[in-house]
Short mmCIF file of C-alpha atoms in Angstrom, two decimals:
data_model
loop_
_atom_site.label_atom_id
_atom_site.label_comp_id
_atom_site.label_asym_id
_atom_site.label_seq_id
_atom_site.Cartn_x
_atom_site.Cartn_y
_atom_site.Cartn_z
CA MET S 1281 -0.59 -17.98 -32.12
CA ALA S 1282 -1.54 -17.45 -28.56
CA ILE S 1283 0.69 -15.42 -26.29
CA PHE S 1284 1.61 -17.46 -23.23
CA THR S 1285 2.69 -15.12 -20.45
CA PHE S 1286 4.62 -16.12 -17.35
CA ALA S 1287 4.25 -13.44 -14.65
CA VAL S 1288 5.78 -12.93 -11.22
CA GLU S 1289 4.77 -10.57 -8.40
CA THR S 1290 6.87 -10.03 -5.25
CA SER S 1291 6.31 -6.40 -4.31
CA CYS S 1292 5.44 -6.93 -0.65
CA ASP S 1293 4.24 -9.89 1.43
CA GLU S 1294 3.06 -12.24 -1.28
CA THR S 1295 5.12 -14.36 -3.63
CA SER S 1296 2.94 -15.05 -6.67
CA ALA S 1297 3.31 -16.54 -10.14
CA ALA S 1298 0.78 -16.90 -12.94
CA ILE S 1299 0.45 -18.25 -16.46
CA LEU S 1300 -1.90 -16.69 -18.99
CA SER S 1301 -2.94 -17.71 -22.46
CA ASP S 1302 -3.69 -14.35 -24.11
CA ASN S 1303 -6.17 -12.62 -21.78
CA THR S 1304 -7.15 -15.81 -19.94
CA VAL S 1305 -5.61 -16.82 -16.63
CA LEU S 1306 -4.57 -20.50 -16.66
CA SER S 1307 -3.02 -20.50 -13.20
CA ASN S 1308 -2.44 -17.95 -10.45
CA VAL S 1309 -0.55 -19.24 -7.40
CA ILE S 1310 -0.21 -16.99 -4.32
CA SER S 1311 2.12 -17.91 -1.45
CA SER S 1312 -0.23 -17.38 1.51
CA GLN S 1313 -2.82 -19.66 -0.06
CA TYR S 1314 -0.28 -22.13 -1.41
CA PHE S 1315 1.45 -22.61 1.92
CA HIS S 1316 -1.83 -22.60 3.77
CA SER S 1317 -2.90 -25.76 2.03
CA GLU S 1318 0.54 -27.37 1.72
CA PHE S 1319 1.64 -26.96 5.32
CA GLY S 1320 -1.62 -26.75 7.24
CA GLY S 1321 -1.80 -23.04 7.80
CA ILE S 1322 1.80 -22.07 8.37
CA VAL S 1323 2.47 -18.91 6.40
CA PRO S 1324 6.15 -18.21 5.81
CA GLU S 1325 7.68 -15.14 7.41
CA LEU S 1326 6.85 -11.81 5.93
CA ALA S 1327 8.52 -10.17 3.00
CA SER S 1328 11.69 -9.73 1.15
CA ARG S 1329 14.30 -12.38 1.43
CA ALA S 1330 11.64 -14.91 2.29
CA HIS S 1331 10.69 -14.68 -1.38
CA ILE S 1332 13.97 -16.37 -2.28
CA LYS S 1333 12.87 -19.49 -0.47
CA THR S 1334 9.46 -19.66 -2.11
CA ILE S 1335 9.68 -18.22 -5.63
CA ASP S 1336 10.86 -21.39 -7.33
CA LYS S 1337 8.16 -23.55 -5.72
CA ILE S 1338 5.44 -21.03 -6.54
CA ALA S 1339 6.61 -20.63 -10.15
CA GLY S 1340 6.86 -24.41 -10.57
CA SER S 1341 3.36 -24.85 -9.18
CA ALA S 1342 1.96 -22.17 -11.53
CA LEU S 1343 3.52 -23.90 -14.54
CA GLU S 1344 2.26 -27.30 -13.47
CA LYS S 1345 -1.30 -26.10 -12.85
CA SER S 1346 -1.44 -24.29 -16.19
CA GLY S 1347 -0.56 -27.42 -18.17
CA ILE S 1348 1.77 -25.29 -20.30
CA LYS S 1349 5.35 -26.37 -21.01
CA LYS S 1350 8.14 -23.95 -20.12
CA ASN S 1351 9.27 -23.86 -23.75
CA ASN S 1352 5.87 -22.64 -24.93
CA ILE S 1353 6.05 -19.47 -22.86
CA ASN S 1354 6.71 -16.48 -25.11
CA LEU S 1355 6.38 -13.48 -22.80
CA VAL S 1356 7.72 -12.89 -19.28
CA ALA S 1357 6.59 -10.16 -16.88
CA ALA S 1358 7.44 -9.13 -13.34
CA THR S 1359 6.58 -6.32 -10.95
CA ARG S 1360 9.17 -3.55 -11.28
CA GLY S 1361 7.76 -1.37 -8.49
CA PRO S 1362 6.64 0.24 -6.32
CA GLY S 1363 7.36 -2.05 -3.38
CA LEU S 1364 10.03 -3.21 -0.98
CA ILE S 1365 13.26 -3.10 -2.94
CA GLY S 1366 14.58 -6.37 -1.49
CA SER S 1367 11.32 -8.16 -2.33
CA LEU S 1368 11.09 -6.72 -5.83
CA LEU S 1369 14.64 -7.74 -6.73
CA VAL S 1370 13.93 -11.40 -6.05
CA GLY S 1371 10.94 -11.70 -8.39
CA TYR S 1372 12.31 -9.33 -10.99
CA ASN S 1373 15.62 -11.12 -11.33
CA TYR S 1374 13.98 -14.54 -11.28
CA ALA S 1375 11.69 -13.55 -14.15
CA LYS S 1376 14.44 -11.81 -16.07
CA ALA S 1377 16.72 -14.84 -15.82
CA PHE S 1378 13.81 -16.95 -17.06
CA SER S 1379 13.40 -14.70 -20.12
CA ILE S 1380 17.11 -14.62 -20.90
CA ALA S 1381 17.36 -18.41 -20.64
CA LEU S 1382 14.46 -18.84 -23.08
CA ASN S 1383 15.44 -15.80 -25.15
CA ILE S 1384 11.96 -14.30 -25.03
CA PRO S 1385 10.76 -10.75 -24.31
CA PHE S 1386 10.69 -9.50 -20.74
CA ILE S 1387 8.59 -6.65 -19.47
CA GLY S 1388 8.73 -4.89 -16.09
CA ILE S 1389 5.32 -3.85 -14.83
CA ASN S 1390 4.23 -1.11 -12.45
CA HIS S 1391 2.26 -2.76 -9.65
CA ILE S 1392 -0.30 0.05 -9.30
CA GLU S 1393 -0.90 0.22 -13.07
CA SER S 1394 -1.67 -3.48 -13.09
CA HIS S 1395 -4.30 -2.91 -10.34
CA LEU S 1396 -5.99 -0.33 -12.60
CA PHE S 1397 -6.68 -2.99 -15.20
CA SER S 1398 -7.38 -5.93 -12.84
CA CYS S 1399 -11.16 -5.43 -13.19
CA PHE S 1400 -10.93 -6.33 -16.86
CA ILE S 1401 -8.96 -9.60 -16.67
CA GLY S 1402 -10.34 -11.89 -19.37
CA GLN S 1403 -11.27 -9.04 -21.72
CA ASP S 1404 -9.37 -8.22 -24.87
CA GLU S 1405 -10.45 -4.63 -25.20
CA ILE S 1406 -11.23 -2.01 -22.62
CA GLU S 1407 -13.48 1.00 -23.06
CA PHE S 1408 -11.72 4.23 -22.25
CA PRO S 1409 -11.81 6.56 -20.48
CA PHE S 1410 -12.62 5.30 -17.00
CA ILE S 1411 -12.10 6.44 -13.44
CA ALA S 1412 -10.16 4.00 -11.29
CA LEU S 1413 -10.15 3.84 -7.50
CA VAL S 1414 -7.32 1.67 -6.17
CA VAL S 1415 -8.12 1.05 -2.52
CA SER S 1416 -6.12 -1.34 -0.35
CA GLY S 1417 -4.07 -1.54 2.83
CA GLY S 1418 -1.28 0.41 1.21
CA HIS S 1419 -3.04 2.71 -1.26
CA THR S 1420 -6.08 4.89 -1.74
CA ILE S 1421 -5.69 6.62 -5.11
CA LEU S 1422 -8.02 8.01 -7.77
CA PHE S 1423 -6.95 7.84 -11.41
CA LEU S 1424 -8.33 9.13 -14.65
CA VAL S 1425 -7.38 6.43 -17.17
CA LYS S 1426 -7.42 7.59 -20.78
CA ASP S 1427 -5.56 4.77 -22.48
CA TYR S 1428 -3.46 1.66 -21.73
CA THR S 1429 -0.51 3.76 -20.63
CA ASN S 1430 -1.97 7.23 -20.35
CA TYR S 1431 -3.47 8.09 -16.97
CA ASN S 1432 -3.10 10.60 -14.19
CA VAL S 1433 -3.60 10.65 -10.44
CA PHE S 1434 -6.09 13.28 -9.34
CA GLY S 1435 -6.72 12.24 -5.75
CA GLU S 1436 -5.04 10.22 -3.00
CA THR S 1437 -4.92 9.73 0.74
CA GLN S 1438 -3.02 12.34 2.66
CA ASP S 1439 -2.34 9.99 5.58
CA ASP S 1440 -3.64 6.42 6.12
CA ALA S 1441 -4.91 4.16 3.34
CA ALA S 1442 -8.53 3.03 3.75
CA GLY S 1443 -7.54 -0.61 4.30
CA GLU S 1444 -5.05 0.46 6.94
CA ALA S 1445 -7.80 2.35 8.81
CA PHE S 1446 -9.90 -0.85 8.76
CA ASP S 1447 -7.03 -2.89 10.19
CA LYS S 1448 -6.08 -0.41 12.88
CA VAL S 1449 -9.64 0.11 14.07
CA ALA S 1450 -10.08 -3.68 14.11
CA LYS S 1451 -7.03 -3.86 16.35
CA MET S 1452 -8.50 -1.25 18.74
CA LEU S 1453 -11.67 -3.35 18.90
CA GLY S 1454 -9.68 -6.52 19.58
CA LEU S 1455 -10.68 -8.17 16.28
CA GLU S 1456 -8.59 -10.63 14.32
CA TYR S 1457 -6.22 -9.75 11.44
CA PRO S 1458 -6.94 -8.91 8.69
CA GLY S 1459 -9.40 -6.40 10.07
CA GLY S 1460 -11.26 -5.55 6.86
CA PRO S 1461 -13.30 -8.75 6.53
CA ALA S 1462 -13.84 -8.90 10.32
CA ILE S 1463 -15.37 -5.41 10.39
CA ASP S 1464 -17.39 -6.07 7.24
CA ASN S 1465 -18.95 -9.18 8.83
CA LEU S 1466 -19.78 -7.57 12.18
CA ALA S 1467 -21.19 -4.48 10.47
CA LYS S 1468 -23.81 -6.58 8.70
CA ASP S 1469 -25.78 -6.85 11.96
CA GLY S 1470 -25.04 -3.34 13.16
CA ASP S 1471 -26.72 0.07 13.11
CA GLU S 1472 -24.66 2.33 10.89
CA ASN S 1473 -26.30 5.40 12.38
CA TYR S 1474 -25.32 4.42 15.92
CA HIS S 1475 -22.58 7.05 15.96
CA SER S 1476 -21.39 9.57 13.41
CA PHE S 1477 -17.62 9.31 12.95
CA PRO S 1478 -16.25 12.29 11.04
CA SER S 1479 -15.59 11.62 7.40
CA ALA S 1480 -12.87 14.10 6.61
CA ASN S 1481 -13.63 16.62 3.94
CA LEU S 1482 -10.47 18.25 2.71
CA LYS S 1483 -11.85 21.48 1.39
CA ALA S 1484 -8.95 22.59 -0.75
CA GLN S 1485 -8.42 19.16 -2.31
CA ILE S 1486 -11.87 17.77 -3.03
CA TYR S 1487 -10.60 14.47 -4.43
CA ASP S 1488 -8.08 13.69 -1.68
CA PHE S 1489 -8.80 11.34 1.20
CA SER S 1490 -7.92 11.35 4.88
CA PHE S 1491 -8.60 8.42 7.19
CA SER S 1492 -6.35 8.99 10.19
CA GLY S 1493 -8.91 11.36 11.75
CA ILE S 1494 -11.59 8.65 11.67
CA LYS S 1495 -9.14 6.24 13.30
CA THR S 1496 -8.37 8.71 16.10
CA SER S 1497 -12.02 9.54 16.66
CA VAL S 1498 -12.85 5.84 17.07
CA LEU S 1499 -10.04 5.62 19.63
CA TYR S 1500 -11.38 8.57 21.64
CA PHE S 1501 -14.94 7.32 21.34
CA LEU S 1502 -13.88 4.00 22.88
CA LYS S 1503 -11.85 5.69 25.60
CA LYS S 1504 -14.63 8.03 26.64
CA ARG S 1505 -17.60 5.70 26.48
CA PHE S 1506 -16.33 2.26 27.37
CA ASN S 1507 -14.13 1.38 30.31
CA ASP S 1508 -15.18 -2.22 30.00
CA LYS S 1509 -14.20 -3.57 26.59
CA SER S 1510 -16.43 -6.62 26.94
CA LYS S 1511 -19.49 -4.38 26.71
CA LEU S 1512 -18.61 -2.83 23.34
CA PRO S 1513 -21.51 -2.74 20.88
CA LEU S 1514 -19.14 -4.15 18.25
CA ASN S 1515 -21.69 -4.52 15.47
CA ASP S 1516 -22.85 -0.92 15.74
CA ILE S 1517 -19.34 0.55 16.01
CA CYS S 1518 -18.16 -1.46 13.00
CA ALA S 1519 -21.20 -0.44 10.95
CA SER S 1520 -20.79 3.26 11.84
CA PHE S 1521 -17.05 3.29 11.17
CA GLN S 1522 -17.46 1.41 7.89
CA LYS S 1523 -20.14 3.85 6.79
CA ALA S 1524 -17.81 6.82 7.36
CA VAL S 1525 -14.97 5.28 5.33
CA VAL S 1526 -17.14 3.95 2.51
CA THR S 1527 -19.13 7.19 2.19
CA SER S 1528 -15.94 9.16 1.65
CA LEU S 1529 -14.66 6.66 -0.97
CA VAL S 1530 -17.91 6.48 -2.91
CA GLU S 1531 -18.75 10.19 -2.74
CA LYS S 1532 -15.40 11.45 -3.96
CA THR S 1533 -15.17 8.89 -6.75
CA MET S 1534 -18.68 9.60 -8.00
CA LEU S 1535 -18.20 13.36 -7.68
CA ALA S 1536 -15.23 13.02 -10.02
CA ALA S 1537 -17.25 10.86 -12.42
CA LYS S 1538 -19.95 13.51 -12.53
CA ASN S 1539 -17.55 16.45 -12.88
CA PHE S 1540 -15.47 14.74 -15.59
CA GLY S 1541 -18.54 13.34 -17.37
CA ILE S 1542 -17.24 9.75 -17.21
CA LYS S 1543 -19.60 6.80 -16.95
CA SER S 1544 -17.20 3.92 -16.37
CA ILE S 1545 -15.74 3.30 -12.87
CA ALA S 1546 -13.25 0.56 -11.92
CA ILE S 1547 -12.66 -0.18 -8.24
CA SER S 1548 -9.72 -2.46 -7.39
CA GLY S 1549 -7.42 -3.39 -4.50
CA GLY S 1550 -8.17 -5.43 -1.37
CA VAL S 1551 -10.87 -3.11 0.00
CA SER S 1552 -12.88 -3.55 -3.23
CA ALA S 1553 -14.09 -6.83 -1.67
CA ASN S 1554 -15.91 -4.89 1.08
CA SER S 1555 -19.66 -5.54 0.79
CA LYS S 1556 -20.74 -2.04 1.82
CA LEU S 1557 -18.36 -0.46 -0.69
CA ARG S 1558 -19.71 -2.72 -3.42
CA SER S 1559 -23.35 -1.93 -2.70
CA GLY S 1560 -22.49 1.77 -2.34
CA PHE S 1561 -21.05 1.88 -5.85
CA LEU S 1562 -23.51 -0.55 -7.46
CA LYS S 1563 -26.39 1.80 -6.62
CA PHE S 1564 -25.08 4.07 -9.35
CA GLU S 1565 -25.69 1.45 -12.01
CA ASN S 1566 -29.29 2.69 -12.01
CA ASP S 1567 -27.99 6.05 -13.24
CA SER S 1568 -26.39 4.37 -16.26
CA TYR S 1569 -22.91 4.21 -14.71
CA LYS S 1570 -20.86 1.09 -15.44
CA ILE S 1571 -19.27 -0.17 -12.22
CA HIS S 1572 -16.42 -2.68 -12.50
CA PHE S 1573 -14.97 -4.80 -9.70
CA PRO S 1574 -12.22 -7.42 -10.00
CA GLU S 1575 -12.85 -11.01 -9.03
CA LYS S 1576 -11.91 -11.36 -5.37
CA ILE S 1577 -8.75 -13.35 -6.12
CA TYR S 1578 -7.48 -10.49 -8.31
CA SER S 1579 -8.24 -7.75 -5.76
CA THR S 1580 -5.24 -8.41 -3.53
CA ASP S 1581 -1.64 -8.77 -4.73
CA ASN S 1582 -1.37 -11.45 -7.40
CA ALA S 1583 0.69 -12.26 -10.48
CA ALA S 1584 -2.30 -12.75 -12.81
CA MET S 1585 -2.92 -9.00 -12.96
CA ILE S 1586 0.77 -8.40 -13.72
CA GLY S 1587 0.57 -10.94 -16.57
CA TYR S 1588 -2.69 -9.52 -17.90
CA TYR S 1589 -1.34 -5.96 -18.04
CA ALA S 1590 1.88 -7.22 -19.67
CA TYR S 1591 -0.26 -9.01 -22.26
CA LEU S 1592 -2.21 -5.80 -23.01
CA LYS S 1593 0.99 -3.81 -23.37
CA TYR S 1594 2.50 -6.46 -25.62
CA LYS S 1595 -0.61 -6.86 -27.75
CA TYR S 1596 -0.90 -3.14 -28.34
CA SER S 1597 2.86 -2.98 -28.92
CA LEU S 1598 3.25 -0.37 -26.29
CA GLU S 1599 6.74 -1.53 -25.44
CA LYS S 1600 8.38 -1.73 -28.82
CA ASP S 1601 11.88 -3.00 -29.10
CA TRP S 1602 12.12 -6.01 -26.81
CA GLN S 1603 15.60 -7.20 -27.61
CA LYS S 1604 16.94 -3.67 -27.46
CA GLU S 1605 15.50 -3.27 -24.00
CA LEU S 1606 17.04 -6.55 -22.88
CA PHE S 1607 20.39 -5.51 -24.26
CA GLU S 1608 20.28 -2.10 -22.64
CA GLN S 1609 19.44 -3.58 -19.28
CA ALA S 1610 22.31 -6.02 -19.54
CA PHE S 1611 24.64 -3.24 -20.67
CA ALA S 1612 23.60 -1.00 -17.76
CA ARG S 1613 24.72 -3.72 -15.37
CA PHE S 1614 28.24 -3.76 -16.82
CA LYS S 1615 28.48 0.01 -16.80
CA ASN S 1616 27.84 0.20 -13.06
CA MET A 1448 24.37 12.27 28.06
CA VAL A 1449 20.83 12.29 26.75
CA LYS A 1450 19.34 15.74 26.20
CA GLU A 1451 15.59 15.88 26.62
CA PHE A 1452 12.98 18.38 25.60
CA ALA A 1453 9.18 18.20 25.67
CA ILE A 1454 6.31 20.29 24.35
CA ILE A 1455 2.55 20.05 24.04
CA THR A 1456 0.92 20.82 20.72
CA LYS A 1457 -2.74 21.78 20.48
CA SER A 1458 -3.60 20.57 16.99
CA ALA A 1459 -2.42 18.35 14.14
CA GLU A 1460 -1.20 21.53 12.46
CA GLU A 1461 0.95 22.46 15.46
CA THR A 1462 2.37 18.92 15.50
CA GLN A 1463 3.33 19.35 11.85
CA ASN A 1464 4.84 22.77 12.54
CA PHE A 1465 6.97 21.30 15.29
CA GLY A 1466 8.20 18.76 12.73
CA ILE A 1467 9.06 21.51 10.26
CA GLU A 1468 11.15 23.36 12.85
CA PHE A 1469 12.81 20.17 14.09
CA ALA A 1470 13.75 19.18 10.52
CA LYS A 1471 15.92 22.28 10.14
CA LYS A 1472 18.45 20.74 12.52
CA LEU A 1473 18.71 17.42 10.68
CA LYS A 1474 21.54 16.21 8.47
CA LYS A 1475 22.22 13.24 6.22
CA GLY A 1476 22.71 10.01 8.12
CA ASP A 1477 20.31 10.93 10.92
CA VAL A 1478 17.92 8.25 12.16
CA ILE A 1479 14.73 9.43 13.82
CA ALA A 1480 12.62 6.95 15.78
CA LEU A 1481 8.97 7.91 16.36
CA TYR A 1482 7.32 6.20 19.37
CA GLY A 1483 3.62 6.32 20.18
CA TYR A 1484 0.36 4.34 20.10
CA LEU A 1485 -2.14 4.20 17.20
CA GLY A 1486 -3.34 7.70 16.36
CA SER A 1487 -0.77 9.48 18.53
CA GLY A 1488 0.49 11.54 15.58
CA LYS A 1489 3.59 9.73 14.31
CA THR A 1490 2.65 10.05 10.65
CA GLU A 1491 1.49 13.65 11.20
CA LEU A 1492 4.88 14.51 12.68
CA ALA A 1493 6.66 12.65 9.87
CA LYS A 1494 4.70 14.81 7.40
CA GLY A 1495 5.96 17.94 9.16
CA ILE A 1496 9.55 16.71 9.27
CA CYS A 1497 9.49 15.87 5.56
CA LYS A 1498 7.98 19.26 4.75
CA GLY A 1499 10.83 20.82 6.71
CA LEU A 1500 13.33 18.74 4.73
CA GLY A 1501 11.91 20.13 1.51
CA VAL A 1502 9.91 17.09 0.39
CA THR A 1503 7.03 17.96 -1.95
CA GLN A 1504 5.70 14.41 -2.46
CA THR A 1505 2.67 13.26 -0.43
CA VAL A 1506 3.84 11.77 2.85
CA SER A 1507 1.44 9.03 3.92
CA SER A 1508 1.46 6.12 6.34
CA PRO A 1509 3.72 3.25 5.23
CA THR A 1510 2.10 0.68 7.55
CA PHE A 1511 1.21 -1.70 4.73
CA VAL A 1512 3.94 -0.97 2.24
CA ILE A 1513 6.48 -0.86 5.12
CA VAL A 1514 8.77 1.67 3.41
CA ASN A 1515 7.99 4.95 1.63
CA GLU A 1516 10.77 6.75 -0.18
CA TYR A 1517 10.94 10.52 -0.69
CA SER A 1518 13.54 12.98 -1.83
CA SER A 1519 14.29 16.69 -1.72
CA ALA A 1520 17.05 18.92 -3.05
CA LYS A 1521 19.12 18.64 0.12
CA PHE A 1522 18.19 15.05 0.97
CA PRO A 1523 18.19 12.83 -2.14
CA LYS A 1524 17.07 9.77 -0.18
CA ILE A 1525 14.64 9.86 2.71
CA PHE A 1526 13.21 6.55 3.92
CA HIS A 1527 10.02 6.45 5.98
CA LEU A 1528 9.78 3.02 7.61
CA ASP A 1529 6.87 1.58 9.54
CA LEU A 1530 7.56 -1.61 11.49
CA TYR A 1531 4.00 -2.05 12.78
CA ARG A 1532 3.47 -5.29 10.87
CA LEU A 1533 6.92 -6.71 11.55
CA LYS A 1534 7.00 -8.62 14.78
CA THR A 1535 10.36 -10.37 14.92
CA LEU A 1536 13.95 -9.26 14.40
CA ASP A 1537 14.18 -11.83 11.61
CA ASP A 1538 11.34 -10.11 9.75
CA ILE A 1539 13.01 -6.76 10.17
CA ILE A 1540 16.42 -7.89 9.00
CA ASN A 1541 14.67 -9.70 6.11
CA ILE A 1542 13.15 -6.50 4.75
CA GLY A 1543 16.71 -5.19 4.41
CA PHE A 1544 16.70 -2.96 7.50
CA TYR A 1545 20.49 -2.54 7.46
CA ASP A 1546 20.38 -1.48 3.80
CA TYR A 1547 18.22 1.51 4.71
CA ILE A 1548 20.39 2.73 7.60
CA ASN A 1549 23.27 4.46 5.89
CA GLU A 1550 25.22 7.71 6.20
CA ASN A 1551 23.85 9.10 2.92
CA MET A 1552 20.23 8.66 3.85
CA LEU A 1553 17.82 10.13 6.31
CA VAL A 1554 15.59 7.57 7.99
CA LEU A 1555 12.31 8.00 9.88
CA ILE A 1556 11.06 4.92 11.73
CA GLU A 1557 7.52 4.43 13.06
CA TRP A 1558 6.98 1.62 15.60
CA PRO A 1559 10.74 1.41 16.41
CA GLU A 1560 9.92 -0.64 19.54
CA HIS A 1561 10.28 -3.68 17.33
CA VAL A 1562 13.84 -2.78 16.37
CA GLU A 1563 15.16 -1.24 19.60
CA ASP A 1564 18.30 -3.40 19.68
CA LEU A 1565 19.24 -2.60 16.08
CA LEU A 1566 18.94 1.18 16.29
CA PRO A 1567 22.20 3.12 15.89
CA LYS A 1568 23.46 4.72 19.14
CA ASN A 1569 22.87 8.30 18.03
CA THR A 1570 19.24 7.70 17.00
CA ILE A 1571 17.05 10.71 17.80
CA LYS A 1572 14.04 9.43 19.71
CA ILE A 1573 10.69 11.20 19.68
CA ARG A 1574 7.87 10.01 21.91
CA LEU A 1575 4.28 11.03 21.28
CA ALA A 1576 1.26 10.61 23.54
CA TYR A 1577 -2.31 11.88 23.92
CA THR A 1578 -3.09 14.48 26.54
CA ASP A 1579 -6.31 14.92 28.50
CA GLU A 1580 -6.82 18.42 27.11
CA ASN A 1581 -8.53 17.60 23.84
CA GLU A 1582 -8.57 15.04 21.02
CA ASN A 1583 -6.02 16.87 18.92
CA SER A 1584 -3.57 17.84 21.62
CA ARG A 1585 -0.31 15.84 21.84
CA TRP A 1586 2.62 15.60 24.21
CA ILE A 1587 5.88 15.33 22.27
CA LYS A 1588 9.23 14.52 23.85
CA LEU A 1589 12.57 14.65 22.11
CA GLU A 1590 15.60 12.62 23.26
CA ILE A 1591 18.95 13.41 21.68
CA ASN A 1592 22.17 11.56 22.45
#
């Protein structure tokens, strides 16, 4: 019998719900897109308690689109963390109530772990080990993934996340939000060797990243060279900045792959949609590396990846005693 | 009366060191607001302060995640907030701002301009700005009530 998973994600800005049949996503509804089409572009206010107003609509829409009846669901998953505590509580409790009402297993999922596996949505088995780069507005982390639950962090940003650097530089240049796609587009017609922005090399920690220095150097570059903002060579600045960030991401990841002797690389998170980053990594396919990217819809926060990782954990029985876990969680509430 | 004190640091490392020294004077319940434009060194200073508080976790920018949480032996709960993406008071109250401000916690706030009216009276304010000297030099001013 197929496992039908109902999954909820509310770790930050997005309210999202998804239904999966085994490893296949049947529906994946995300608030910003949902409300964009429903209400002509009005996105509800950011974060936390706003989720309370939207979760039921989003979950209902996910169920409807999937064509699956509530009573056929046999696994429930929700993001347990990390994230904004107020936001997490809404989705977590909604999903947990759902599982208790239907008396089916519930599983809390780590948001970052689910990103690690988002490249493989639709697959039933994954080849281990692989190196994972999770790169978004909030995170820039390198993982060595040995198994479904066995992995370790061996590199991360010491200051700004890569996606954050994109957004803040876009703001300095007067570009629209989100800045990542705006810079990516402008850079396509720019000269990436126009200016060399420093790509930080942390000598003691070869796998760690730093992007705040690049941000500051763009700021000073603009201040020194351009009094008149209308004369900015936007394309060239975007291309040069993007090159600095992408070079650092690709070089450190591939250095690790070489040093660890690992041929499989998975890049996920919002920045994985960047065209320069994609081409930078895909070059290595010639050297027999396997490069994995998630579909664009699964690169940013979404419930499908939560459901997929819950399915993997369930299938491989990595979380054993479901009812016991449910009971213990309920008991813990009374104790406090 | 507001006590004021200002210094100029010459490098990111000196900015961090100032944070380490400053942290020695902090106690549970303190709220520290860090003012300054993009790249002025708010996160760098927050790193120093956390180091001084005994935090061993990586302290990074919470712009996107809005809140980072750290802990040390003396300070079991340290919240590092960044209100850059929150534009209205409604947004800020909605993320549970009041839940983070609490006598058992130590709170660092980047982009506090957006929350000026909600800050407790005894908030320690730190203002950072660039100087003309060089790219890494920063002017740092402390305001204590």
